[in-house]
PDB file of C-alpha atoms in Angstrom:
ATOM      1  CA  UNK U  27     -52.484  20.945 -19.639  1.00 52.00           C
ATOM      2  CA  UNK U  28     -51.801  22.672 -16.869  1.00 52.00           C
ATOM      3  CA  UNK U  29     -48.496  23.776 -15.392  1.00 53.00           C
ATOM      4  CA  UNK U  30     -47.786  22.185 -12.174  1.00 58.00           C
ATOM      5  CA  UNK U  31     -46.097  24.025  -9.085  1.00 54.00           C
ATOM      6  CA  UNK U  32     -45.019  26.617 -11.354  1.00 54.00           C
ATOM      7  CA  UNK U  33     -47.365  30.014  -9.185  1.00 56.00           C
ATOM      8  CA  UNK U  34     -46.531  33.659  -9.341  1.00 56.00           C
ATOM      9  CA  UNK U  35     -44.388  33.125  -5.974  1.00 52.00           C
ATOM     10  CA  UNK U  36     -42.066  30.899  -7.685  1.00 51.00           C
ATOM     11  CA  UNK U  37     -41.056  33.153 -10.342  1.00 53.00           C
ATOM     12  CA  UNK U  38     -40.743  35.963  -8.222  1.00 52.00           C
ATOM     13  CA  UNK U  39     -38.425  34.201  -6.347  1.00 53.00           C
ATOM     14  CA  UNK U  40     -36.290  32.920  -9.611  1.00 52.00           C
ATOM     15  CA  UNK U  41     -36.284  36.341 -10.425  1.00 56.00           C
ATOM     16  CA  UNK U  42     -34.179  37.347  -7.396  1.00 57.00           C
ATOM     17  CA  UNK U  43     -31.935  34.255  -6.723  1.00 56.00           C
ATOM     18  CA  UNK U  44     -31.237  34.142 -10.806  1.00 61.00           C
ATOM     19  CA  UNK U  45     -28.886  37.376 -10.591  1.00 59.00           C
ATOM     20  CA  UNK U  46     -27.253  36.459  -7.443  1.00 56.00           C
ATOM     21  CA  UNK U  47     -26.597  32.511  -8.079  1.00 55.00           C
ATOM     22  CA  UNK U  48     -25.506  34.039 -11.473  1.00 59.00           C
ATOM     23  CA  UNK U  49     -22.731  36.490  -9.945  1.00 59.00           C
ATOM     24  CA  UNK U  50     -21.808  33.837  -7.429  1.00 55.00           C
ATOM     25  CA  UNK U  51     -21.152  31.269  -9.839  1.00 56.00           C
ATOM     26  CA  UNK U  52     -18.749  33.550 -11.717  1.00 54.00           C
ATOM     27  CA  UNK U  53     -16.994  35.356  -8.937  1.00 55.00           C
ATOM     28  CA  UNK U  54     -15.770  31.105  -8.039  1.00 53.00           C
ATOM     29  CA  UNK U  55     -14.847  30.304 -11.452  1.00 54.00           C
ATOM     30  CA  UNK U  56     -12.019  31.818 -13.164  1.00 55.00           C
ATOM     31  CA  UNK U  57     -11.773  32.145 -16.918  1.00 57.00           C
ATOM     32  CA  UNK U  58      -9.085  31.279 -19.089  1.00 58.00           C
ATOM     33  CA  UNK U  59      -5.736  31.272 -18.199  1.00 56.00           C
ATOM     34  CA  UNK U  60      -6.528  31.585 -14.306  1.00 56.00           C
ATOM     35  CA  UNK U  61      -8.743  28.928 -15.301  1.00 54.00           C
ATOM     36  CA  UNK U  62      -6.067  26.599 -15.509  1.00 57.00           C
ATOM     37  CA  UNK U  63      -3.796  27.919 -12.852  1.00 57.00           C
ATOM     38  CA  UNK U  64      -6.267  27.907 -10.170  1.00 54.00           C
ATOM     39  CA  UNK U  65      -7.036  24.376 -10.787  1.00 56.00           C
ATOM     40  CA  UNK U  66      -3.187  23.280 -10.958  1.00 65.00           C
ATOM     41  CA  UNK U  67      -2.430  21.315  -7.581  1.00 70.00           C
ATOM     42  CA  UNK U  68       1.026  22.285  -6.224  1.00 72.00           C
ATOM     43  CA  UNK U  69       2.823  19.229  -5.928  1.00 74.00           C
ATOM     44  CA  UNK U  70       4.135  17.329  -2.915  1.00 70.00           C
ATOM     45  CA  UNK U  71       7.342  16.946  -3.153  1.00 76.00           C
ATOM     46  CA  UNK U  72       9.106  13.985  -3.686  1.00 81.00           C
ATOM     47  CA  UNK U  73      10.399  12.253  -0.635  1.00 81.00           C
ATOM     48  CA  UNK U  74      14.550  11.817  -1.013  1.00 85.00           C
ATOM     49  CA  UNK U  75      14.950   8.108  -0.746  1.00 84.00           C
ATOM     50  CA  UNK U  76      16.966   6.790   1.895  1.00 89.00           C
ATOM     51  CA  UNK U  77      16.026  10.185   4.014  1.00 90.00           C
ATOM     52  CA  UNK U  78      13.991   8.091   6.974  1.00 92.00           C
ATOM     53  CA  UNK U  79      16.804   5.721   7.127  1.00 93.00           C
ATOM     54  CA  UNK U  80      19.516   8.115   7.702  1.00 93.00           C
ATOM     55  CA  UNK U  81      17.024   9.297  10.950  1.00 94.00           C
ATOM     56  CA  UNK U  82      16.881   6.343  12.027  1.00 95.00           C
ATOM     57  CA  UNK U  83      18.939   5.412  15.337  1.00 96.00           C
ATOM     58  CA  UNK U  84      22.431   3.362  14.777  1.00 97.00           C
ATOM     59  CA  UNK U  85      20.140   0.290  16.370  1.00 97.00           C
ATOM     60  CA  UNK U  86      17.427   0.767  14.096  1.00 97.00           C
ATOM     61  CA  UNK U  87      19.449   1.319  10.919  1.00 97.00           C
ATOM     62  CA  UNK U  88      21.167  -2.089  11.786  1.00 97.00           C
ATOM     63  CA  UNK U  89      17.683  -3.721  12.086  1.00 97.00           C
ATOM     64  CA  UNK U  90      16.664  -2.108   9.337  1.00 96.00           C
ATOM     65  CA  UNK U  91      19.274  -3.256   7.321  1.00 97.00           C
ATOM     66  CA  UNK U  92      18.341  -6.874   9.106  1.00 97.00           C
ATOM     67  CA  UNK U  93      14.969  -6.726   8.025  1.00 97.00           C
ATOM     68  CA  UNK U  94      16.359  -5.456   4.428  1.00 96.00           C
ATOM     69  CA  UNK U  95      18.411  -8.359   3.606  1.00 97.00           C
ATOM     70  CA  UNK U  96      16.129 -11.239   5.039  1.00 97.00           C
ATOM     71  CA  UNK U  97      13.659  -9.559   2.258  1.00 96.00           C
ATOM     72  CA  UNK U  98      16.166 -10.689  -0.715  1.00 96.00           C
ATOM     73  CA  UNK U  99      17.392 -13.743   0.526  1.00 97.00           C
ATOM     74  CA  UNK U 100      13.749 -14.362   0.928  1.00 96.00           C
ATOM     75  CA  UNK U 101      12.166 -13.390  -2.503  1.00 95.00           C
ATOM     76  CA  UNK U 102      14.862 -15.071  -3.908  1.00 95.00           C
ATOM     77  CA  UNK U 103      14.333 -19.209  -2.716  1.00 96.00           C
ATOM     78  CA  UNK U 104      13.437 -21.532  -5.305  1.00 96.00           C
ATOM     79  CA  UNK U 105       9.664 -22.122  -6.637  1.00 96.00           C
ATOM     80  CA  UNK U 106      10.236 -25.557  -4.480  1.00 97.00           C
ATOM     81  CA  UNK U 107      11.733 -23.668  -1.502  1.00 97.00           C
ATOM     82  CA  UNK U 108       8.689 -21.414  -1.749  1.00 97.00           C
ATOM     83  CA  UNK U 109       5.824 -23.782  -2.420  1.00 96.00           C
ATOM     84  CA  UNK U 110       7.465 -25.896   1.447  1.00 96.00           C
ATOM     85  CA  UNK U 111       6.126 -22.794   3.040  1.00 96.00           C
ATOM     86  CA  UNK U 112       2.653 -22.864   1.497  1.00 96.00           C
ATOM     87  CA  UNK U 113      -0.224 -25.300   3.477  1.00 96.00           C
ATOM     88  CA  UNK U 114      -1.526 -27.698   1.585  1.00 96.00           C
ATOM     89  CA  UNK U 115      -4.933 -25.214   1.688  1.00 96.00           C
ATOM     90  CA  UNK U 116      -3.226 -22.542  -0.080  1.00 95.00           C
ATOM     91  CA  UNK U 117      -1.509 -25.004  -2.585  1.00 96.00           C
ATOM     92  CA  UNK U 118      -5.098 -25.284  -3.844  1.00 96.00           C
ATOM     93  CA  UNK U 119      -6.779 -23.010  -4.072  1.00 96.00           C
ATOM     94  CA  UNK U 120      -3.917 -20.986  -5.549  1.00 96.00           C
ATOM     95  CA  UNK U 121      -4.430 -23.910  -8.228  1.00 95.00           C
ATOM     96  CA  UNK U 122      -8.616 -23.214  -8.392  1.00 96.00           C
ATOM     97  CA  UNK U 123      -7.991 -19.583  -7.831  1.00 96.00           C
ATOM     98  CA  UNK U 124      -4.505 -18.379  -9.448  1.00 95.00           C
ATOM     99  CA  UNK U 125      -5.596 -14.338  -9.122  1.00 94.00           C
ATOM    100  CA  UNK U 126      -4.821 -15.424  -5.016  1.00 94.00           C
ATOM    101  CA  UNK U 127      -1.395 -17.007  -6.214  1.00 95.00           C
ATOM    102  CA  UNK U 128       0.682 -13.780  -5.751  1.00 93.00           C
ATOM    103  CA  UNK U 129      -1.065 -13.266  -1.687  1.00 91.00           C
ATOM    104  CA  UNK U 130      -0.112 -16.477  -0.767  1.00 94.00           C
ATOM    105  CA  UNK U 131       3.721 -16.202  -1.960  1.00 95.00           C
ATOM    106  CA  UNK U 132       3.660 -12.694  -0.540  1.00 92.00           C
ATOM    107  CA  UNK U 133       2.423 -13.671   2.983  1.00 92.00           C
ATOM    108  CA  UNK U 134       5.056 -16.992   2.557  1.00 95.00           C
ATOM    109  CA  UNK U 135       8.075 -14.332   2.033  1.00 95.00           C
ATOM    110  CA  UNK U 136       6.924 -11.877   4.807  1.00 94.00           C
ATOM    111  CA  UNK U 137       6.449 -15.238   7.140  1.00 94.00           C
ATOM    112  CA  UNK U 138      10.147 -16.148   6.208  1.00 96.00           C
ATOM    113  CA  UNK U 139      11.745 -12.692   6.690  1.00 97.00           C
ATOM    114  CA  UNK U 140      10.023 -12.865   9.805  1.00 96.00           C
ATOM    115  CA  UNK U 141      11.776 -16.107  10.534  1.00 96.00           C
ATOM    116  CA  UNK U 142      15.340 -14.904   9.351  1.00 97.00           C
ATOM    117  CA  UNK U 143      14.786 -11.847  11.819  1.00 97.00           C
ATOM    118  CA  UNK U 144      13.740 -13.559  14.579  1.00 96.00           C
ATOM    119  CA  UNK U 145      17.110 -13.266  16.311  1.00 97.00           C
ATOM    120  CA  UNK U 146      17.087  -9.825  16.096  1.00 97.00           C
ATOM    121  CA  UNK U 147      15.175  -8.177  19.728  1.00 97.00           C
ATOM    122  CA  UNK U 148      15.095  -5.036  17.879  1.00 97.00           C
ATOM    123  CA  UNK U 149      12.268  -6.112  15.341  1.00 97.00           C
ATOM    124  CA  UNK U 150       8.821  -6.624  16.479  1.00 95.00           C
ATOM    125  CA  UNK U 151       6.633  -9.206  13.274  1.00 94.00           C
ATOM    126  CA  UNK U 152       3.447  -7.280  13.482  1.00 91.00           C
ATOM    127  CA  UNK U 153       1.860  -8.645  10.274  1.00 76.00           C
ATOM    128  CA  UNK U 154      -1.167 -11.150  10.992  1.00 66.00           C
ATOM    129  CA  UNK U 155      -0.771 -10.364  14.680  1.00 60.00           C
ATOM    130  CA  UNK U 156      -4.592  -8.390  14.504  1.00 64.00           C
ATOM    131  CA  UNK U 157      -6.258 -10.229  12.152  1.00 65.00           C
ATOM    132  CA  UNK U 158      -9.404  -7.515  10.169  1.00 68.00           C
ATOM    133  CA  UNK U 159      -7.022  -4.561  11.234  1.00 75.00           C
ATOM    134  CA  UNK U 160      -4.577  -3.347   9.138  1.00 78.00           C
ATOM    135  CA  UNK U 161      -1.159  -3.117  10.885  1.00 87.00           C
ATOM    136  CA  UNK U 162       2.948  -2.745   9.875  1.00 91.00           C
ATOM    137  CA  UNK U 163       4.202  -6.224   8.933  1.00 92.00           C
ATOM    138  CA  UNK U 164       6.953  -5.432  11.440  1.00 95.00           C
ATOM    139  CA  UNK U 165       8.087  -2.695  13.783  1.00 96.00           C
ATOM    140  CA  UNK U 166      11.883  -1.453  14.494  1.00 96.00           C
ATOM    141  CA  UNK U 167      12.428  -0.492  18.182  1.00 96.00           C
ATOM    142  CA  UNK U 168       9.259  -0.384  19.112  1.00 93.00           C
ATOM    143  CA  UNK U 169       8.206   2.450  17.053  1.00 94.00           C
ATOM    144  CA  UNK U 170       9.467   2.353  13.245  1.00 95.00           C
ATOM    145  CA  UNK U 171       6.970   0.689  11.369  1.00 93.00           C
ATOM    146  CA  UNK U 172       8.309  -1.277   7.809  1.00 94.00           C
ATOM    147  CA  UNK U 173       6.221  -2.919   5.357  1.00 92.00           C
ATOM    148  CA  UNK U 174       7.234  -6.170   3.104  1.00 92.00           C
ATOM    149  CA  UNK U 175       5.699  -6.432  -0.166  1.00 89.00           C
ATOM    150  CA  UNK U 176       5.958  -6.906  -4.011  1.00 89.00           C
ATOM    151  CA  UNK U 177       7.697  -4.073  -6.474  1.00 86.00           C
ATOM    152  CA  UNK U 178       4.914  -3.321  -8.285  1.00 84.00           C
ATOM    153  CA  UNK U 179       3.500   0.355  -8.167  1.00 85.00           C
ATOM    154  CA  UNK U 180      -0.118  -0.100  -7.263  1.00 85.00           C
ATOM    155  CA  UNK U 181       1.228  -1.940  -4.096  1.00 84.00           C
ATOM    156  CA  UNK U 182       3.462   0.340  -3.260  1.00 82.00           C
ATOM    157  CA  UNK U 183       0.783   3.377  -3.584  1.00 84.00           C
ATOM    158  CA  UNK U 184      -1.574   0.821  -1.782  1.00 85.00           C
ATOM    159  CA  UNK U 185       0.650   0.490   1.059  1.00 82.00           C
ATOM    160  CA  UNK U 186       1.943   4.681   1.343  1.00 82.00           C
ATOM    161  CA  UNK U 187      -1.692   5.501   1.441  1.00 83.00           C
ATOM    162  CA  UNK U 188      -1.790   3.366   4.882  1.00 86.00           C
ATOM    163  CA  UNK U 189      -2.238   5.772   7.688  1.00 81.00           C
ATOM    164  CA  UNK U 190       1.304   4.263   9.773  1.00 84.00           C
ATOM    165  CA  UNK U 191       3.527   4.831   6.285  1.00 84.00           C
ATOM    166  CA  UNK U 192       4.719   8.423   5.677  1.00 86.00           C
ATOM    167  CA  UNK U 193       7.866   7.448   3.272  1.00 89.00           C
ATOM    168  CA  UNK U 194       8.515   5.411   0.597  1.00 90.00           C
ATOM    169  CA  UNK U 195      11.705   3.931   2.610  1.00 91.00           C
ATOM    170  CA  UNK U 196       9.642   2.159   4.823  1.00 92.00           C
ATOM    171  CA  UNK U 197       8.193  -0.089   2.565  1.00 91.00           C
ATOM    172  CA  UNK U 198      10.720  -3.037   1.460  1.00 93.00           C
ATOM    173  CA  UNK U 199      10.004  -4.301  -1.789  1.00 92.00           C
ATOM    174  CA  UNK U 200      10.638  -7.212  -3.837  1.00 93.00           C
ATOM    175  CA  UNK U 201      10.682  -7.632  -7.243  1.00 93.00           C
ATOM    176  CA  UNK U 202       6.820  -8.908  -8.215  1.00 90.00           C
ATOM    177  CA  UNK U 203       7.059 -12.503  -8.834  1.00 93.00           C
ATOM    178  CA  UNK U 204       6.647 -13.631 -12.665  1.00 93.00           C
ATOM    179  CA  UNK U 205       4.252 -15.787 -13.628  1.00 94.00           C
ATOM    180  CA  UNK U 206       6.174 -18.795 -14.659  1.00 95.00           C
ATOM    181  CA  UNK U 207       7.617 -19.072 -10.924  1.00 96.00           C
ATOM    182  CA  UNK U 208       4.090 -18.788  -9.850  1.00 95.00           C
ATOM    183  CA  UNK U 209       2.712 -21.646 -12.011  1.00 96.00           C
ATOM    184  CA  UNK U 210       5.870 -23.887 -10.676  1.00 96.00           C
ATOM    185  CA  UNK U 211       4.881 -22.888  -7.217  1.00 96.00           C
ATOM    186  CA  UNK U 212       1.356 -24.006  -8.121  1.00 95.00           C
ATOM    187  CA  UNK U 213       2.096 -26.759 -10.319  1.00 90.00           C
TER     188      UNK U 213
END
């Protein structure tokens, strides 16, 4: 059987290129301990809790604290109180598709927080202002973005990967709603 594509020119080219590629590979890959140290990335410094908040003006800090207190109050409501804030459609879908329950409850908590801070004119609720676009839930003083979300590590990571967040202080969390409470809400 005849070999295809293996002419003299290809063999000659391989003879020239092979030593060059070998040298290139060796120079790019350090061996042994050097390889391990070269592969290590320099870790980003961990943000200091409170550092972002401490940079806010007194007025903006007061609004941040209003938001924080509203998140705590809203997330501590009873199952019946949260249920009252959900639409009949959300309740029906939550019964049929349990994976949506946390999302619906999170949206209700955010809306309740917005109602609680409505009197603070230094806080704008943007959460659902631009459907289909990622926007912060709240803006303090017209320039400081803040989100409200459940306290899971995944949720925090997701929020911190958004381009409008640079510090964990900008994400106000509440404890994840336990399954027993979700069941009571979507009974």
